[in-house]
Amino acid sequence: MDRPTKPNKAFRPKSTIPTPLLVPKHEPLEPQEAPPKPKKTGLSPTVGRWKPIDDLALMIGVQQTNDLNVVHSATTFSSNFTLQEVQHRWCALMYAPATSRLALMGIGNLHPEAAESVHKKAMYSDKEEALLASFKSTESPTLEQFQELLDKYATIFWHTRTARDLEHNWLLMKKYFLLPDQVIPLDAPDSHPRSFSDVEEDICKAVLKEPLDETLEQELELQNRRNKRSVRLLENEMSRLSVLVDSAMGPNAASQELDSETMACLCGQQVRYLMQHKEITFGRDGKDSSVDVDLSLEGNASKISRQQGTIKLRSNGDFFISNEGKRPIFVAGKPLLQGHKTRLAHNNLLEIYGLRLNFLINSNVIQAMRLESSRNKESLM
């Protein structure tokens, strides 16, 4: 016959539920030998989800309320543990020496601020609430009175309590008619409406505790895939239609409206900028400086440099854009950083801090310039 398992010596019982020995001082424990691997005890398979802050919150909650049901419903853990998981974890902390030793080591190695935040959220015990109930609802106790109560019963109140904490909890007890001298009126729900934060907290808890509907999740995932597939088909269709339009209208259709003196055009939603010189500058005009293309006419250009960049036409008929400002210029979706330049093609999209401009080349003028340049070269030869 197997001998009954003895409780771990690192813990001591309290009332009907055993309570572990907490670590009030958040100092790292001395290094110990590696604990042996725990044997299979039939505990919950979710033990690995428990973190040191969860173990500390569980220990404090049991020590304060002596009721696992209350601890489960009133404690906010890092994961959405069920009541059964909380019970399994408590049994493991009490009767599995290796688990309890590792838990205490993790709590001892917690950062002081993390451990302090858990202690600050400790639930109030029955004795603490009984002491707070000594102030009647008709009274208006001050912080000095709460501090006197805290100093007088320092052994009963949790060691992180302050006079402000006692005042806040007493006001909550008064709000929800938990003081002994209070009588709940018939119109209590209407005369004391719940605050938005209370309702939001209840909704969040309800959503966390609500079990997942696997059928609904699968249906939503399937619908998400259908939507993505439809978007891809539309993108492919748009690219195909744009190719058909270009082939039907011809490569020079976009620049047919430009006159013979215009080499290229920057077309925005508000203004069209005509390029009639081989080199132009663009940015925004200032008191002491001006540019050929003032982008402030197109939209908000307050974040654009006064001289953002230049567009230059070379003798071979190629256009190049250089960025001289701090803001990047996106050319056909690719960023052009300060001090760099790149070649511009017909119908390239230029994006400068929210402003979008299409760069259109007058192919007739460029072809004429190339022919004239080649003739000049031949005459020189």
Tab-separated table of C-alpha atoms in Angstrom:
chain	number	residue	atom	x	y	z
A	1	MET	CA	0.000	0.000	0.000
A	2	ASP	CA	1.330	3.444	-0.949
A	3	ARG	CA	1.966	5.788	1.936
A	4	PRO	CA	-0.058	9.039	1.897
A	5	THR	CA	1.788	12.042	0.582
A	6	LYS	CA	2.825	14.496	3.269
A	7	PRO	CA	2.324	18.223	2.788
A	8	ASN	CA	5.362	20.192	1.770
A	9	LYS	CA	7.267	21.608	4.762
A	10	ALA	CA	7.620	24.933	2.949
A	11	PHE	CA	3.955	25.597	3.593
A	12	ARG	CA	1.795	25.699	6.691
A	13	PRO	CA	-1.980	25.156	6.953
A	14	LYS	CA	-4.495	27.832	7.838
A	15	SER	CA	-8.157	27.180	8.650
A	16	THR	CA	-9.652	24.509	6.396
A	17	ILE	CA	-7.520	25.189	3.290
A	18	PRO	CA	-3.735	24.927	3.611
A	19	THR	CA	-1.963	28.216	2.942
A	20	PRO	CA	1.649	28.468	1.691
A	21	LEU	CA	4.338	30.476	3.403
A	22	LEU	CA	4.537	33.668	1.353
A	23	VAL	CA	7.700	35.586	0.561
A	24	PRO	CA	7.066	39.181	1.729
A	25	LYS	CA	10.607	40.281	0.957
A	26	HIS	CA	11.198	40.287	-2.769
A	27	GLU	CA	14.825	39.240	-2.661
A	28	PRO	CA	16.292	36.520	-4.882
A	29	LEU	CA	16.613	33.176	-3.173
A	30	GLU	CA	19.997	31.598	-2.621
A	31	PRO	CA	21.021	29.208	-5.406
A	32	GLN	CA	19.916	25.653	-4.776
A	33	GLU	CA	20.499	22.348	-6.412
A	34	ALA	CA	18.396	21.568	-9.453
A	35	PRO	CA	15.139	19.971	-8.256
A	36	PRO	CA	14.339	16.462	-9.429
A	37	LYS	CA	11.878	16.034	-12.256
A	38	PRO	CA	8.338	15.818	-10.832
A	39	LYS	CA	6.548	12.552	-11.252
A	40	LYS	CA	3.268	12.305	-13.093
A	41	THR	CA	0.570	13.117	-10.569
A	42	GLY	CA	-2.434	13.449	-12.857
A	43	LEU	CA	-2.497	17.235	-12.496
A	44	SER	CA	-3.817	19.599	-15.124
A	45	PRO	CA	-1.697	19.722	-18.316
A	46	THR	CA	-1.855	23.566	-18.222
A	47	VAL	CA	0.567	23.869	-15.276
A	48	GLY	CA	3.224	25.301	-17.626
A	49	ARG	CA	1.025	28.357	-18.231
A	50	TRP	CA	1.358	29.457	-14.614
A	51	LYS	CA	3.756	32.326	-14.052
A	52	PRO	CA	5.351	33.450	-10.771
A	53	ILE	CA	2.958	36.418	-10.566
A	54	ASP	CA	0.035	33.973	-10.892
A	55	ASP	CA	1.391	31.789	-8.083
A	56	LEU	CA	1.909	34.833	-5.872
A	57	ALA	CA	-1.612	36.115	-6.582
A	58	LEU	CA	-3.042	32.655	-5.847
A	59	MET	CA	-1.186	32.376	-2.535
A	60	ILE	CA	-2.225	35.869	-1.432
A	61	GLY	CA	-5.818	35.264	-2.451
A	62	VAL	CA	-6.112	32.020	-0.497
A	63	GLN	CA	-4.415	33.545	2.518
A	64	GLN	CA	-6.873	36.460	2.483
A	65	THR	CA	-10.159	34.677	1.665
A	66	ASN	CA	-9.535	30.963	2.334
A	67	ASP	CA	-11.857	30.206	-0.606
A	68	LEU	CA	-10.661	29.067	-4.042
A	69	ASN	CA	-14.000	29.964	-5.633
A	70	VAL	CA	-13.627	33.578	-4.536
A	71	VAL	CA	-9.983	33.660	-5.621
A	72	HIS	CA	-10.897	32.348	-9.074
A	73	SER	CA	-13.703	34.862	-9.595
A	74	ALA	CA	-11.989	37.936	-8.120
A	75	THR	CA	-8.332	37.532	-9.163
A	76	THR	CA	-7.058	38.621	-12.566
A	77	PHE	CA	-4.460	36.076	-13.686
A	78	SER	CA	-2.227	36.325	-16.745
A	79	SER	CA	-4.301	33.592	-18.430
A	80	ASN	CA	-7.974	32.670	-18.360
A	81	PHE	CA	-7.695	29.755	-15.920
A	82	THR	CA	-10.739	27.667	-15.076
A	83	LEU	CA	-11.734	26.864	-11.515
A	84	GLN	CA	-10.494	23.301	-11.978
A	85	GLU	CA	-7.088	24.563	-13.142
A	86	VAL	CA	-6.845	26.831	-10.094
A	87	GLN	CA	-7.672	23.885	-7.811
A	88	HIS	CA	-5.094	21.635	-9.528
A	89	ARG	CA	-2.423	24.323	-9.245
A	90	TRP	CA	-3.133	24.823	-5.545
A	91	CYS	CA	-2.867	21.084	-4.902
A	92	ALA	CA	0.426	21.026	-6.805
A	93	LEU	CA	1.788	23.899	-4.708
A	94	MET	CA	0.776	22.095	-1.524
A	95	TYR	CA	1.624	18.463	-2.204
A	96	ALA	CA	4.268	18.473	-4.987
A	97	PRO	CA	7.615	19.469	-3.399
A	98	ALA	CA	9.349	20.094	-6.710
A	99	THR	CA	6.537	22.321	-7.985
A	100	SER	CA	6.312	24.331	-4.754
A	101	ARG	CA	10.083	24.775	-4.632
A	102	LEU	CA	10.191	26.062	-8.204
A	103	ALA	CA	7.242	28.361	-7.516
A	104	LEU	CA	8.939	29.901	-4.481
A	105	MET	CA	12.147	30.390	-6.439
A	106	GLY	CA	10.211	32.138	-9.234
A	107	ILE	CA	8.444	34.398	-6.723
A	108	GLY	CA	11.731	35.235	-5.020
A	109	ASN	CA	13.276	36.215	-8.359
A	110	LEU	CA	10.404	38.494	-9.352
A	111	HIS	CA	11.205	42.139	-9.964
A	112	PRO	CA	10.252	44.163	-6.859
A	113	GLU	CA	7.856	46.349	-8.844
A	114	ALA	CA	6.071	43.326	-10.346
A	115	ALA	CA	5.705	41.682	-6.937
A	116	GLU	CA	4.573	44.971	-5.380
A	117	SER	CA	1.829	45.350	-7.998
A	118	VAL	CA	0.482	41.904	-7.073
A	119	HIS	CA	0.540	42.752	-3.371
A	120	LYS	CA	-1.300	46.012	-4.088
A	121	LYS	CA	-4.166	44.030	-5.633
A	122	ALA	CA	-4.578	41.725	-2.622
A	123	MET	CA	-8.237	41.114	-1.778
A	124	TYR	CA	-9.632	42.292	1.533
A	125	SER	CA	-10.224	39.658	4.186
A	126	ASP	CA	-13.338	39.442	6.329
A	127	LYS	CA	-11.455	40.871	9.327
A	128	GLU	CA	-10.263	43.848	7.291
A	129	GLU	CA	-13.743	44.619	6.021
A	130	ALA	CA	-15.133	44.247	9.546
A	131	LEU	CA	-12.683	46.877	10.771
A	132	LEU	CA	-13.598	49.198	7.910
A	133	ALA	CA	-17.273	48.708	8.726
A	134	SER	CA	-16.644	50.371	12.095
A	135	PHE	CA	-17.112	53.661	10.237
A	136	LYS	CA	-20.826	54.222	9.665
A	137	SER	CA	-22.229	55.278	6.315
A	138	THR	CA	-23.409	58.586	7.809
A	139	GLU	CA	-19.858	59.513	8.791
A	140	SER	CA	-17.164	61.097	6.647
A	141	PRO	CA	-13.897	59.624	7.916
A	142	THR	CA	-10.688	61.402	6.979
A	143	LEU	CA	-7.373	59.973	5.871
A	144	GLU	CA	-6.018	60.580	9.375
A	145	GLN	CA	-8.718	58.338	10.846
A	146	PHE	CA	-7.957	55.584	8.323
A	147	GLN	CA	-4.264	55.916	9.130
A	148	GLU	CA	-5.015	55.563	12.858
A	149	LEU	CA	-7.048	52.430	12.134
A	150	LEU	CA	-4.214	51.065	10.008
A	151	ASP	CA	-1.613	51.728	12.713
A	152	LYS	CA	-3.784	50.227	15.439
A	153	TYR	CA	-4.475	46.989	13.566
A	154	ALA	CA	-1.270	46.686	11.567
A	155	THR	CA	-1.159	42.921	12.129
A	156	ILE	CA	-4.612	42.432	10.572
A	157	PHE	CA	-4.336	44.657	7.497
A	158	TRP	CA	-2.201	43.495	4.589
A	159	HIS	CA	1.277	44.963	4.804
A	160	THR	CA	0.948	47.002	1.566
A	161	ARG	CA	-2.271	48.766	2.618
A	162	THR	CA	-2.255	52.554	2.876
A	163	ALA	CA	-4.763	54.993	4.291
A	164	ARG	CA	-5.797	55.886	0.750
A	165	ASP	CA	-6.454	52.196	-0.021
A	166	LEU	CA	-8.647	51.864	3.059
A	167	GLU	CA	-10.595	54.973	2.116
A	168	HIS	CA	-11.150	53.711	-1.443
A	169	ASN	CA	-12.389	50.310	-0.274
A	170	TRP	CA	-14.675	51.896	2.363
A	171	LEU	CA	-16.233	54.104	-0.316
A	172	LEU	CA	-16.831	51.014	-2.473
A	173	MET	CA	-18.506	49.262	0.458
A	174	LYS	CA	-20.686	52.312	0.994
A	175	LYS	CA	-21.529	52.536	-2.714
A	176	TYR	CA	-22.743	48.937	-2.886
A	177	PHE	CA	-24.548	49.035	0.520
A	178	LEU	CA	-22.155	46.644	2.259
A	179	LEU	CA	-21.898	48.575	5.524
A	180	PRO	CA	-23.897	47.099	8.441
A	181	ASP	CA	-25.935	50.268	9.093
A	182	GLN	CA	-27.068	50.582	5.467
A	183	VAL	CA	-30.469	49.521	4.175
A	184	ILE	CA	-30.807	48.789	0.485
A	185	PRO	CA	-33.572	51.038	-0.955
A	186	LEU	CA	-36.003	49.813	-3.549
A	187	ASP	CA	-34.652	52.214	-6.151
A	188	ALA	CA	-31.001	51.384	-5.498
A	189	PRO	CA	-30.140	50.440	-9.128
A	190	ASP	CA	-31.559	53.763	-10.418
A	191	SER	CA	-30.248	56.040	-7.683
A	192	HIS	CA	-26.734	54.606	-7.891
A	193	PRO	CA	-26.020	53.833	-11.570
A	194	ARG	CA	-22.930	51.826	-12.357
A	195	SER	CA	-19.930	53.610	-13.763
A	196	PHE	CA	-18.641	52.985	-17.268
A	197	SER	CA	-15.421	51.383	-15.975
A	198	ASP	CA	-17.411	48.838	-13.914
A	199	VAL	CA	-19.534	47.835	-16.903
A	200	GLU	CA	-16.474	47.635	-19.158
A	201	GLU	CA	-14.666	45.407	-16.658
A	202	ASP	CA	-17.650	43.043	-16.457
A	203	ILE	CA	-17.848	42.861	-20.243
A	204	CYS	CA	-14.136	42.061	-20.520
A	205	LYS	CA	-14.444	39.313	-17.916
A	206	ALA	CA	-17.480	37.866	-19.657
A	207	VAL	CA	-15.664	37.813	-22.996
A	208	LEU	CA	-12.619	36.110	-21.454
A	209	LYS	CA	-14.710	33.449	-19.728
A	210	GLU	CA	-16.942	32.804	-22.728
A	211	PRO	CA	-15.945	29.502	-24.400
A	212	LEU	CA	-14.874	29.667	-28.015
A	213	ASP	CA	-17.353	28.513	-30.627
A	214	GLU	CA	-15.257	26.269	-32.866
A	215	THR	CA	-17.886	26.184	-35.611
A	216	LEU	CA	-18.093	29.974	-35.676
A	217	GLU	CA	-14.300	30.347	-35.661
A	218	GLN	CA	-14.000	27.959	-38.618
A	219	GLU	CA	-16.698	29.837	-40.514
A	220	LEU	CA	-14.994	33.174	-39.876
A	221	GLU	CA	-11.639	31.776	-41.012
A	222	LEU	CA	-13.243	30.409	-44.181
A	223	GLN	CA	-14.914	33.746	-44.908
A	224	ASN	CA	-11.601	35.538	-44.353
A	225	ARG	CA	-9.935	33.306	-46.935
A	226	ARG	CA	-12.754	33.996	-49.404
A	227	ASN	CA	-12.369	37.745	-48.932
A	228	LYS	CA	-8.605	37.569	-49.477
A	229	ARG	CA	-9.110	35.494	-52.626
A	230	SER	CA	-11.638	38.035	-53.961
A	231	VAL	CA	-9.179	40.885	-53.332
A	232	ARG	CA	-6.431	39.049	-55.209
A	233	LEU	CA	-8.753	38.393	-58.147
A	234	LEU	CA	-9.753	42.070	-58.270
A	235	GLU	CA	-6.116	43.175	-58.192
A	236	ASN	CA	-5.277	40.825	-61.075
A	237	GLU	CA	-8.308	42.038	-63.004
A	238	MET	CA	-7.318	45.692	-62.558
A	239	SER	CA	-3.823	45.082	-63.870
A	240	ARG	CA	-5.240	43.203	-66.878
A	241	LEU	CA	-7.707	45.994	-67.657
A	242	SER	CA	-5.005	48.647	-67.418
A	243	VAL	CA	-2.913	46.747	-69.973
A	244	LEU	CA	-5.929	46.555	-72.303
A	245	VAL	CA	-6.553	50.307	-71.981
A	246	ASP	CA	-2.922	51.136	-72.735
A	247	SER	CA	-2.867	48.844	-75.762
A	248	ALA	CA	-6.122	50.328	-77.108
A	249	MET	CA	-5.210	54.001	-76.649
A	250	GLY	CA	-1.529	53.718	-77.476
A	251	PRO	CA	1.569	54.708	-75.509
A	252	ASN	CA	1.210	58.405	-76.397
A	253	ALA	CA	-2.437	58.753	-75.321
A	254	ALA	CA	-1.621	60.116	-71.858
A	255	SER	CA	0.623	62.840	-73.263
A	256	GLN	CA	-1.437	63.846	-76.304
A	257	GLU	CA	-2.865	66.858	-74.459
A	258	LEU	CA	0.620	68.355	-73.789
A	259	ASP	CA	1.823	71.058	-76.174
A	260	SER	CA	5.074	71.022	-78.102
A	261	GLU	CA	6.878	73.172	-75.523
A	262	THR	CA	6.103	70.888	-72.571
A	263	MET	CA	8.550	68.053	-71.967
A	264	ALA	CA	6.721	66.427	-69.065
A	265	CYS	CA	3.959	67.056	-66.580
A	266	LEU	CA	3.444	66.483	-62.868
A	267	CYS	CA	-0.284	65.815	-62.548
A	268	GLY	CA	-1.905	66.061	-59.120
A	269	GLN	CA	-5.509	66.079	-58.014
A	270	GLN	CA	-5.628	69.880	-57.802
A	271	VAL	CA	-2.899	71.289	-60.058
A	272	ARG	CA	-0.906	70.298	-63.135
A	273	TYR	CA	2.751	71.354	-63.214
A	274	LEU	CA	4.186	71.670	-66.741
A	275	MET	CA	7.907	71.056	-67.205
A	276	GLN	CA	9.159	73.362	-69.974
A	277	HIS	CA	12.845	73.467	-68.964
A	278	LYS	CA	15.401	70.702	-68.814
A	279	GLU	CA	15.802	71.140	-65.072
A	280	ILE	CA	13.210	72.159	-62.488
A	281	THR	CA	13.130	72.286	-58.707
A	282	PHE	CA	10.172	71.358	-56.532
A	283	GLY	CA	9.315	71.952	-52.882
A	284	ARG	CA	7.496	74.909	-51.311
A	285	ASP	CA	8.010	78.632	-51.624
A	286	GLY	CA	9.333	80.643	-48.682
A	287	LYS	CA	9.995	84.276	-47.907
A	288	ASP	CA	13.602	84.170	-49.117
A	289	SER	CA	13.464	81.266	-51.566
A	290	SER	CA	11.295	79.974	-54.363
A	291	VAL	CA	11.049	76.820	-56.448
A	292	ASP	CA	9.716	76.053	-59.914
A	293	VAL	CA	7.045	73.684	-58.577
A	294	ASP	CA	5.323	74.839	-55.379
A	295	LEU	CA	3.745	71.710	-53.862
A	296	SER	CA	1.712	73.762	-51.385
A	297	LEU	CA	-0.721	74.463	-54.252
A	298	GLU	CA	-1.556	70.746	-54.340
A	299	GLY	CA	-2.141	70.261	-50.606
A	300	ASN	CA	-0.592	70.484	-47.154
A	301	ALA	CA	3.149	70.797	-47.729
A	302	SER	CA	4.190	72.128	-44.319
A	303	LYS	CA	6.321	69.019	-43.642
A	304	ILE	CA	8.050	69.126	-47.021
A	305	SER	CA	11.437	70.817	-47.410
A	306	ARG	CA	11.602	74.185	-49.152
A	307	GLN	CA	13.764	72.609	-51.854
A	308	GLN	CA	12.748	68.964	-51.760
A	309	GLY	CA	14.416	67.892	-54.985
A	310	THR	CA	15.077	68.397	-58.693
A	311	ILE	CA	13.984	66.758	-61.943
A	312	LYS	CA	16.509	66.898	-64.780
A	313	LEU	CA	16.308	65.861	-68.430
A	314	ARG	CA	19.545	64.492	-69.840
A	315	SER	CA	20.670	64.776	-73.443
A	316	ASN	CA	19.766	61.136	-74.155
A	317	GLY	CA	16.109	61.809	-73.273
A	318	ASP	CA	16.086	60.223	-69.812
A	319	PHE	CA	14.555	61.983	-66.815
A	320	PHE	CA	16.214	61.728	-63.395
A	321	ILE	CA	14.887	62.831	-60.013
A	322	SER	CA	17.123	63.605	-57.036
A	323	ASN	CA	16.049	64.023	-53.416
A	324	GLU	CA	17.596	66.977	-51.572
A	325	GLY	CA	15.160	67.203	-48.645
A	326	LYS	CA	14.834	65.311	-45.386
A	327	ARG	CA	11.574	63.601	-46.349
A	328	PRO	CA	11.830	60.469	-48.515
A	329	ILE	CA	10.294	60.545	-51.978
A	330	PHE	CA	8.521	57.376	-53.039
A	331	VAL	CA	8.980	56.707	-56.752
A	332	ALA	CA	6.696	53.916	-57.966
A	333	GLY	CA	6.460	52.680	-54.387
A	334	LYS	CA	10.232	52.637	-53.740
A	335	PRO	CA	11.721	55.166	-51.272
A	336	LEU	CA	14.298	57.629	-52.532
A	337	LEU	CA	16.333	58.951	-49.602
A	338	GLN	CA	18.178	62.268	-49.241
A	339	GLY	CA	21.230	62.590	-51.493
A	340	HIS	CA	20.115	59.854	-53.908
A	341	LYS	CA	18.676	59.967	-57.416
A	342	THR	CA	16.854	57.576	-59.725
A	343	ARG	CA	15.463	57.411	-63.248
A	344	LEU	CA	11.884	58.507	-63.910
A	345	ALA	CA	9.701	56.574	-66.327
A	346	HIS	CA	6.406	57.505	-67.925
A	347	ASN	CA	3.413	57.390	-65.571
A	348	ASN	CA	5.544	56.954	-62.457
A	349	LEU	CA	3.729	57.810	-59.213
A	350	LEU	CA	5.571	60.237	-56.918
A	351	GLU	CA	4.520	60.352	-53.237
A	352	ILE	CA	5.874	63.079	-50.919
A	353	TYR	CA	4.392	63.116	-47.406
A	354	GLY	CA	0.824	62.398	-48.500
A	355	LEU	CA	0.940	64.291	-51.809
A	356	ARG	CA	0.622	62.094	-54.907
A	357	LEU	CA	1.696	63.213	-58.374
A	358	ASN	CA	1.826	61.316	-61.668
A	359	PHE	CA	4.837	62.004	-63.870
A	360	LEU	CA	3.789	62.023	-67.543
A	361	ILE	CA	6.337	62.299	-70.362
A	362	ASN	CA	5.522	63.997	-73.655
A	363	SER	CA	6.937	61.266	-75.847
A	364	ASN	CA	6.620	63.309	-79.067
A	365	VAL	CA	8.866	66.084	-77.752
A	366	ILE	CA	11.367	63.616	-76.288
A	367	GLN	CA	11.589	61.653	-79.554
A	368	ALA	CA	12.179	64.891	-81.483
A	369	MET	CA	14.928	65.884	-79.054
A	370	ARG	CA	16.601	62.487	-79.426
A	371	LEU	CA	16.512	62.715	-83.232
A	372	GLU	CA	18.017	66.198	-83.143
A	373	SER	CA	20.730	65.049	-80.738
A	374	SER	CA	21.645	62.095	-82.971
A	375	ARG	CA	21.787	64.365	-86.032
A	376	ASN	CA	24.123	66.744	-84.220
A	377	LYS	CA	26.393	63.857	-83.316
A	378	GLU	CA	26.455	62.642	-86.913
A	379	SER	CA	27.268	66.120	-88.204
A	380	LEU	CA	30.166	66.390	-85.797
A	381	MET	CA	31.538	63.089	-86.983
